Short mmCIF file of N, CA and C in Angstrom, two decimals:
data_model
loop_
_atom_site.label_atom_id
_atom_site.label_comp_id
_atom_site.label_asym_id
_atom_site.label_seq_id
_atom_site.Cartn_x
_atom_site.Cartn_y
_atom_site.Cartn_z
N UNK L 19 99.17 129.94 98.44
CA UNK L 19 98.34 128.82 98.00
C UNK L 19 99.14 127.53 98.16
N UNK L 20 98.59 126.57 98.91
CA UNK L 20 99.29 125.30 99.08
C UNK L 20 99.03 124.38 97.88
N UNK L 21 99.68 123.22 97.89
CA UNK L 21 99.58 122.29 96.76
C UNK L 21 98.14 121.84 96.54
N UNK L 22 97.40 121.57 97.61
CA UNK L 22 96.02 121.13 97.47
C UNK L 22 95.18 122.20 96.78
N UNK L 23 95.28 123.43 97.25
CA UNK L 23 94.50 124.52 96.64
C UNK L 23 94.90 124.73 95.18
N UNK L 24 96.18 124.57 94.88
CA UNK L 24 96.64 124.70 93.50
C UNK L 24 96.04 123.59 92.62
N UNK L 25 95.99 122.37 93.14
CA UNK L 25 95.41 121.26 92.39
C UNK L 25 93.92 121.49 92.13
N UNK L 26 93.21 121.99 93.14
CA UNK L 26 91.77 122.25 92.98
C UNK L 26 91.54 123.39 91.98
N UNK L 27 92.36 124.43 92.06
CA UNK L 27 92.23 125.55 91.11
C UNK L 27 92.47 125.07 89.69
N UNK L 28 93.49 124.25 89.50
CA UNK L 28 93.78 123.71 88.16
C UNK L 28 92.65 122.81 87.67
N UNK L 29 92.09 122.01 88.58
CA UNK L 29 90.94 121.16 88.21
C UNK L 29 89.78 122.04 87.75
N UNK L 30 89.53 123.11 88.47
CA UNK L 30 88.47 124.03 88.07
C UNK L 30 88.73 124.62 86.70
N UNK L 31 89.97 125.05 86.46
CA UNK L 31 90.32 125.61 85.14
C UNK L 31 90.15 124.59 84.03
N UNK L 32 90.60 123.36 84.26
CA UNK L 32 90.56 122.36 83.20
C UNK L 32 89.14 121.85 82.92
N UNK L 33 88.24 121.99 83.90
CA UNK L 33 86.87 121.53 83.70
C UNK L 33 85.92 122.67 83.37
N UNK L 34 86.45 123.89 83.32
CA UNK L 34 85.61 125.03 83.00
C UNK L 34 84.81 125.56 84.17
N UNK L 35 85.21 125.18 85.39
CA UNK L 35 84.53 125.70 86.58
C UNK L 35 85.46 126.75 87.18
N UNK L 36 85.34 127.96 86.68
CA UNK L 36 86.20 129.04 87.14
C UNK L 36 85.96 129.33 88.61
N UNK L 37 87.04 129.59 89.31
CA UNK L 37 86.94 129.96 90.71
C UNK L 37 86.60 128.83 91.65
N UNK L 38 86.82 127.57 91.22
CA UNK L 38 86.53 126.43 92.09
C UNK L 38 87.39 126.56 93.35
N UNK L 39 86.73 126.51 94.48
CA UNK L 39 87.43 126.62 95.75
C UNK L 39 86.87 125.62 96.74
N UNK L 40 87.72 125.10 97.61
CA UNK L 40 87.23 124.20 98.65
C UNK L 40 86.37 124.95 99.66
N UNK L 41 85.50 124.22 100.35
CA UNK L 41 84.70 124.83 101.42
C UNK L 41 85.58 125.02 102.66
N UNK L 42 84.97 125.44 103.77
CA UNK L 42 85.75 125.74 104.98
C UNK L 42 86.48 124.53 105.54
N UNK L 43 86.03 123.30 105.20
CA UNK L 43 86.71 122.09 105.64
C UNK L 43 87.73 121.60 104.61
N UNK L 44 87.84 122.34 103.50
CA UNK L 44 88.76 121.94 102.44
C UNK L 44 88.15 121.01 101.42
N UNK L 45 86.88 120.69 101.57
CA UNK L 45 86.24 119.72 100.68
C UNK L 45 85.71 120.36 99.40
N UNK L 46 85.72 119.56 98.36
CA UNK L 46 85.14 119.92 97.07
C UNK L 46 84.24 118.77 96.67
N UNK L 47 83.06 119.07 96.18
CA UNK L 47 82.15 118.05 95.68
C UNK L 47 81.98 118.26 94.19
N UNK L 48 82.16 117.17 93.43
CA UNK L 48 81.94 117.18 91.98
C UNK L 48 80.84 116.18 91.68
N UNK L 49 80.01 116.49 90.70
CA UNK L 49 78.93 115.59 90.31
C UNK L 49 79.22 115.05 88.92
N UNK L 50 79.38 113.73 88.81
CA UNK L 50 79.66 113.09 87.53
C UNK L 50 78.40 112.43 87.01
N UNK L 51 78.15 112.58 85.74
CA UNK L 51 76.97 112.01 85.07
C UNK L 51 75.67 112.36 85.79
N UNK L 52 75.65 113.48 86.46
CA UNK L 52 74.47 113.99 87.16
C UNK L 52 73.95 113.07 88.25
N UNK L 53 74.67 111.99 88.57
CA UNK L 53 74.19 111.05 89.58
C UNK L 53 75.26 110.59 90.56
N UNK L 54 76.52 110.92 90.34
CA UNK L 54 77.60 110.40 91.19
C UNK L 54 78.38 111.54 91.84
N UNK L 55 78.01 111.88 93.08
CA UNK L 55 78.80 112.89 93.79
C UNK L 55 80.13 112.30 94.24
N UNK L 56 81.21 113.00 93.94
CA UNK L 56 82.55 112.60 94.35
C UNK L 56 83.11 113.73 95.19
N UNK L 57 83.66 113.37 96.34
CA UNK L 57 84.19 114.35 97.28
C UNK L 57 85.71 114.26 97.30
N UNK L 58 86.35 115.41 97.37
CA UNK L 58 87.80 115.50 97.46
C UNK L 58 88.09 116.34 98.70
N UNK L 59 88.95 115.81 99.59
CA UNK L 59 89.19 116.54 100.83
C UNK L 59 90.57 116.19 101.38
N UNK L 60 91.30 117.21 101.83
CA UNK L 60 92.60 116.94 102.45
C UNK L 60 92.42 116.59 103.93
N UNK L 61 93.45 115.99 104.52
CA UNK L 61 93.43 115.80 105.96
C UNK L 61 93.75 117.14 106.63
N UNK L 62 93.71 117.18 107.92
CA UNK L 62 93.92 118.45 108.62
C UNK L 62 95.28 119.08 108.34
N UNK L 63 96.30 118.24 108.19
CA UNK L 63 97.65 118.75 107.95
C UNK L 63 97.92 119.08 106.49
N UNK L 64 96.94 118.72 105.65
CA UNK L 64 97.09 118.86 104.19
C UNK L 64 98.30 118.07 103.69
N UNK L 65 98.52 116.93 104.31
CA UNK L 65 99.57 116.01 103.89
C UNK L 65 99.02 114.97 102.92
N UNK L 66 97.75 114.63 103.11
CA UNK L 66 97.09 113.62 102.28
C UNK L 66 95.79 114.20 101.73
N UNK L 67 95.37 113.65 100.60
CA UNK L 67 94.06 114.01 100.06
C UNK L 67 93.28 112.72 99.88
N UNK L 68 92.00 112.77 100.21
CA UNK L 68 91.11 111.63 100.01
C UNK L 68 90.09 111.98 98.94
N UNK L 69 89.80 110.99 98.12
CA UNK L 69 88.74 111.07 97.13
C UNK L 69 87.76 109.98 97.53
N UNK L 70 86.48 110.31 97.67
CA UNK L 70 85.54 109.30 98.13
C UNK L 70 84.15 109.56 97.56
N UNK L 71 83.36 108.48 97.52
CA UNK L 71 81.99 108.55 97.00
C UNK L 71 81.16 107.43 97.60
N UNK L 72 79.89 107.70 97.79
CA UNK L 72 78.94 106.65 98.19
C UNK L 72 78.58 105.89 96.92
N UNK L 73 78.80 104.57 96.94
CA UNK L 73 78.50 103.76 95.75
C UNK L 73 77.35 102.80 95.98
N UNK L 74 76.84 102.77 97.19
CA UNK L 74 75.70 101.90 97.48
C UNK L 74 75.23 102.10 98.90
N UNK L 75 74.12 101.47 99.19
CA UNK L 75 73.55 101.51 100.52
C UNK L 75 73.48 100.09 101.04
N UNK L 76 73.62 99.96 102.35
CA UNK L 76 73.69 98.62 102.94
C UNK L 76 72.91 98.62 104.26
N UNK L 77 72.38 97.46 104.60
CA UNK L 77 71.76 97.29 105.90
C UNK L 77 72.10 95.88 106.39
N UNK L 78 71.48 95.47 107.49
CA UNK L 78 71.82 94.17 108.08
C UNK L 78 71.42 92.98 107.21
N UNK L 79 70.66 93.22 106.15
CA UNK L 79 70.24 92.11 105.29
C UNK L 79 71.20 91.86 104.13
N UNK L 80 72.29 92.63 104.04
CA UNK L 80 73.23 92.44 102.94
C UNK L 80 73.84 91.04 103.04
N UNK L 81 73.81 90.31 101.93
CA UNK L 81 74.32 88.95 101.97
C UNK L 81 75.84 88.89 102.16
N UNK L 82 76.26 87.85 102.86
CA UNK L 82 77.68 87.62 103.10
C UNK L 82 78.52 87.61 101.83
N UNK L 83 78.04 86.98 100.75
CA UNK L 83 78.85 86.97 99.52
C UNK L 83 79.16 88.38 98.99
N UNK L 84 78.23 89.32 99.16
CA UNK L 84 78.50 90.69 98.71
C UNK L 84 79.61 91.31 99.56
N UNK L 85 79.55 91.13 100.86
CA UNK L 85 80.59 91.67 101.73
C UNK L 85 81.94 91.03 101.40
N UNK L 86 81.94 89.73 101.13
CA UNK L 86 83.17 89.05 100.75
C UNK L 86 83.72 89.62 99.44
N UNK L 87 82.83 89.90 98.48
CA UNK L 87 83.24 90.49 97.21
C UNK L 87 83.86 91.87 97.41
N UNK L 88 83.25 92.69 98.27
CA UNK L 88 83.79 94.02 98.53
C UNK L 88 85.15 93.95 99.22
N UNK L 89 85.26 93.06 100.19
CA UNK L 89 86.55 92.91 100.88
C UNK L 89 87.62 92.39 99.93
N UNK L 90 87.27 91.46 99.09
CA UNK L 90 88.22 90.93 98.12
C UNK L 90 88.66 92.00 97.14
N UNK L 91 87.72 92.81 96.67
CA UNK L 91 88.04 93.88 95.73
C UNK L 91 88.92 94.94 96.38
N UNK L 92 88.80 95.10 97.70
CA UNK L 92 89.58 96.10 98.42
C UNK L 92 91.02 95.69 98.67
N UNK L 93 91.30 94.39 98.62
CA UNK L 93 92.66 93.92 98.88
C UNK L 93 93.62 94.57 97.90
N UNK L 94 94.44 95.45 98.39
CA UNK L 94 95.40 96.21 97.58
C UNK L 94 94.72 97.03 96.49
N UNK L 95 93.41 97.24 96.61
CA UNK L 95 92.67 98.02 95.63
C UNK L 95 92.62 97.37 94.26
N UNK L 96 92.84 96.07 94.22
CA UNK L 96 93.04 95.38 92.94
C UNK L 96 91.84 95.40 92.01
N UNK L 97 90.64 95.48 92.53
CA UNK L 97 89.47 95.49 91.66
C UNK L 97 88.72 96.82 91.75
N UNK L 98 89.42 97.85 92.23
CA UNK L 98 88.78 99.15 92.38
C UNK L 98 89.73 100.27 91.98
N UNK L 99 90.61 99.98 91.02
CA UNK L 99 91.58 100.97 90.53
C UNK L 99 92.38 101.62 91.65
N UNK L 100 92.77 100.83 92.64
CA UNK L 100 93.58 101.32 93.73
C UNK L 100 92.81 101.85 94.92
N UNK L 101 91.50 101.93 94.82
CA UNK L 101 90.67 102.42 95.92
C UNK L 101 90.24 101.24 96.80
N UNK L 102 89.69 101.57 97.95
CA UNK L 102 89.19 100.55 98.87
C UNK L 102 87.78 100.90 99.32
N UNK L 103 87.09 99.88 99.84
CA UNK L 103 85.71 100.06 100.31
C UNK L 103 85.66 100.17 101.82
N UNK L 104 84.65 100.86 102.28
CA UNK L 104 84.35 100.93 103.70
C UNK L 104 82.84 101.03 103.83
N UNK L 105 82.35 100.66 104.99
CA UNK L 105 80.94 100.82 105.28
C UNK L 105 80.81 101.85 106.38
N UNK L 106 80.02 102.88 106.12
CA UNK L 106 79.70 103.88 107.14
C UNK L 106 78.42 103.38 107.79
N UNK L 107 78.59 102.75 108.93
CA UNK L 107 77.53 101.98 109.55
C UNK L 107 76.29 102.78 109.95
N UNK L 108 76.47 103.97 110.50
CA UNK L 108 75.31 104.71 110.99
C UNK L 108 74.37 105.14 109.88
N UNK L 109 74.90 105.41 108.70
CA UNK L 109 74.07 105.83 107.58
C UNK L 109 73.82 104.70 106.58
N UNK L 110 74.47 103.56 106.79
CA UNK L 110 74.28 102.43 105.89
C UNK L 110 74.82 102.69 104.49
N UNK L 111 75.99 103.32 104.43
CA UNK L 111 76.58 103.68 103.14
C UNK L 111 77.80 102.82 102.83
N UNK L 112 77.89 102.38 101.59
CA UNK L 112 79.10 101.74 101.10
C UNK L 112 79.89 102.85 100.42
N UNK L 113 81.08 103.11 100.95
CA UNK L 113 81.91 104.22 100.47
C UNK L 113 83.15 103.66 99.79
N UNK L 114 83.43 104.16 98.61
CA UNK L 114 84.69 103.87 97.92
C UNK L 114 85.61 105.03 98.21
N UNK L 115 86.85 104.73 98.60
CA UNK L 115 87.77 105.80 98.99
C UNK L 115 89.17 105.54 98.46
N UNK L 116 89.85 106.62 98.17
CA UNK L 116 91.23 106.55 97.70
C UNK L 116 92.00 107.68 98.38
N UNK L 117 93.22 107.39 98.82
CA UNK L 117 94.00 108.41 99.51
C UNK L 117 95.40 108.48 98.89
N UNK L 118 95.90 109.70 98.73
CA UNK L 118 97.23 109.95 98.18
C UNK L 118 97.95 110.98 99.02
N UNK L 119 99.25 110.88 99.06
CA UNK L 119 100.08 111.89 99.71
C UNK L 119 100.16 113.10 98.78
N UNK L 120 99.96 114.29 99.33
CA UNK L 120 99.95 115.52 98.53
C UNK L 120 101.34 116.02 98.16
N UNK L 121 102.32 115.74 99.00
CA UNK L 121 103.67 116.25 98.78
C UNK L 121 104.20 115.82 97.42
N UNK L 122 104.43 116.80 96.55
CA UNK L 122 105.01 116.52 95.23
C UNK L 122 104.04 115.97 94.20
N UNK L 123 102.77 115.89 94.54
CA UNK L 123 101.78 115.36 93.61
C UNK L 123 101.51 116.40 92.53
N UNK L 124 101.66 116.03 91.28
CA UNK L 124 101.44 116.96 90.18
C UNK L 124 99.96 116.94 89.77
N UNK L 125 99.57 117.96 89.00
CA UNK L 125 98.19 118.00 88.54
C UNK L 125 97.89 116.78 87.66
N UNK L 126 98.82 116.39 86.82
CA UNK L 126 98.59 115.22 85.96
C UNK L 126 98.33 113.97 86.79
N UNK L 127 99.09 113.78 87.84
CA UNK L 127 98.89 112.62 88.72
C UNK L 127 97.52 112.71 89.40
N UNK L 128 97.16 113.90 89.85
CA UNK L 128 95.87 114.12 90.49
C UNK L 128 94.73 113.82 89.51
N UNK L 129 94.83 114.34 88.31
CA UNK L 129 93.80 114.14 87.31
C UNK L 129 93.66 112.65 86.95
N UNK L 130 94.77 111.95 86.80
CA UNK L 130 94.74 110.52 86.49
C UNK L 130 94.11 109.73 87.64
N UNK L 131 94.48 110.07 88.88
CA UNK L 131 93.91 109.38 90.03
C UNK L 131 92.40 109.63 90.11
N UNK L 132 91.98 110.85 89.87
CA UNK L 132 90.56 111.18 89.90
C UNK L 132 89.82 110.42 88.80
N UNK L 133 90.39 110.35 87.62
CA UNK L 133 89.77 109.64 86.50
C UNK L 133 89.61 108.15 86.84
N UNK L 134 90.68 107.53 87.35
CA UNK L 134 90.61 106.11 87.72
C UNK L 134 89.58 105.88 88.82
N UNK L 135 89.53 106.81 89.77
CA UNK L 135 88.57 106.69 90.86
C UNK L 135 87.14 106.75 90.33
N UNK L 136 86.85 107.72 89.49
CA UNK L 136 85.49 107.87 88.96
C UNK L 136 85.10 106.64 88.15
N UNK L 137 86.02 106.09 87.36
CA UNK L 137 85.72 104.86 86.62
C UNK L 137 85.32 103.74 87.57
N UNK L 138 86.11 103.56 88.62
CA UNK L 138 85.82 102.50 89.60
C UNK L 138 84.50 102.78 90.32
N UNK L 139 84.28 104.02 90.74
CA UNK L 139 83.06 104.37 91.47
C UNK L 139 81.82 104.13 90.61
N UNK L 140 81.89 104.51 89.34
CA UNK L 140 80.75 104.28 88.44
C UNK L 140 80.50 102.79 88.26
N UNK L 141 81.57 102.02 88.05
CA UNK L 141 81.42 100.58 87.84
C UNK L 141 80.82 99.91 89.07
N UNK L 142 81.32 100.24 90.25
CA UNK L 142 80.81 99.63 91.47
C UNK L 142 79.42 100.13 91.82
N UNK L 143 79.13 101.38 91.58
CA UNK L 143 77.78 101.89 91.82
C UNK L 143 76.79 101.13 90.93
N UNK L 144 77.17 100.92 89.67
CA UNK L 144 76.30 100.18 88.75
C UNK L 144 76.11 98.73 89.21
N UNK L 145 77.18 98.16 89.76
CA UNK L 145 77.13 96.77 90.21
C UNK L 145 76.33 96.63 91.51
N UNK L 146 76.51 97.57 92.42
CA UNK L 146 75.87 97.48 93.73
C UNK L 146 74.44 98.00 93.73
N UNK L 147 74.11 98.83 92.77
CA UNK L 147 72.78 99.42 92.70
C UNK L 147 72.21 99.20 91.30
N UNK L 148 71.82 97.95 91.01
CA UNK L 148 71.23 97.69 89.69
C UNK L 148 70.06 98.64 89.46
N UNK L 149 69.97 99.15 88.24
CA UNK L 149 68.93 100.11 87.94
C UNK L 149 69.15 101.40 88.71
N UNK L 150 70.44 101.78 88.88
CA UNK L 150 70.75 102.96 89.68
C UNK L 150 70.06 104.21 89.17
N UNK L 151 69.66 104.22 87.90
CA UNK L 151 68.94 105.38 87.39
C UNK L 151 67.65 105.61 88.18
N UNK L 152 67.02 104.50 88.61
CA UNK L 152 65.79 104.61 89.40
C UNK L 152 66.10 105.16 90.80
N UNK L 153 67.33 104.90 91.29
CA UNK L 153 67.71 105.32 92.64
C UNK L 153 68.66 106.50 92.60
N UNK L 154 68.87 107.09 91.44
CA UNK L 154 69.88 108.13 91.28
C UNK L 154 69.67 109.28 92.25
N UNK L 155 68.46 109.72 92.41
CA UNK L 155 68.19 110.83 93.32
C UNK L 155 68.54 110.47 94.75
N UNK L 156 68.23 109.24 95.13
CA UNK L 156 68.53 108.79 96.49
C UNK L 156 70.04 108.75 96.73
N UNK L 157 70.79 108.20 95.80
CA UNK L 157 72.24 108.12 95.96
C UNK L 157 72.89 109.48 95.81
N UNK L 158 72.43 110.28 94.85
CA UNK L 158 73.04 111.58 94.63
C UNK L 158 72.83 112.50 95.82
N UNK L 159 71.75 112.31 96.53
CA UNK L 159 71.45 113.17 97.67
C UNK L 159 72.19 112.74 98.93
N UNK L 160 72.86 111.58 98.86
CA UNK L 160 73.52 111.04 100.04
C UNK L 160 74.95 111.54 100.09
N UNK L 161 75.21 112.38 101.08
CA UNK L 161 76.58 112.84 101.28
C UNK L 161 77.21 111.91 102.31
N UNK L 162 78.42 111.44 102.05
CA UNK L 162 79.05 110.57 103.03
C UNK L 162 79.08 111.23 104.40
N UNK L 163 78.67 110.50 105.38
CA UNK L 163 78.65 111.00 106.76
C UNK L 163 79.85 110.40 107.48
N UNK L 164 80.95 111.12 107.46
CA UNK L 164 82.18 110.62 108.03
C UNK L 164 82.45 111.28 109.37
N UNK L 165 83.16 110.58 110.21
CA UNK L 165 83.56 111.20 111.47
C UNK L 165 84.60 112.26 111.16
N UNK L 166 84.85 113.15 112.11
CA UNK L 166 85.80 114.22 111.86
C UNK L 166 87.22 113.70 111.71
N UNK L 167 87.46 112.46 112.05
CA UNK L 167 88.81 111.90 111.96
C UNK L 167 88.98 110.98 110.75
N UNK L 168 88.03 110.97 109.85
CA UNK L 168 88.06 109.99 108.77
C UNK L 168 89.24 110.13 107.82
N UNK L 169 89.88 111.27 107.80
CA UNK L 169 90.95 111.44 106.83
C UNK L 169 92.35 111.31 107.43
N UNK L 170 92.44 110.98 108.66
CA UNK L 170 93.76 110.81 109.28
C UNK L 170 94.37 109.50 108.79
N UNK L 171 95.59 109.55 108.29
CA UNK L 171 96.23 108.31 107.84
C UNK L 171 96.60 107.42 109.01
#
């Protein structure tokens, strides 16, 4: 069992999800507050792990000030608990993402990073999708559509 699998197994134990295992791509999906899917996935070499979530939807009518706000918040992750934003253009998704090196990462560090990420994702989802409860099904059903190379550092 590598470090990533050990971290996922411990996460399953601590959350009461016995036997939590990654899928064939190494990904794990967790649902927070029944409306926020969060994905955890290692890169191919299992050197890095990414935590990511769709926090909003975007199209060509998105105002410039919103894009400026997202870019500003992404600078050094200062307004997103260390995470950064990206737009997945083909699906029109605003994705919040955080990446960490797996080597030597302890479960406590993993759990803290996941907690900070979920706090930021919830805050930004609420900000980007006012009345998200009305759109919860739409956002919860949206799985990030990433290219196969999205996790390469």
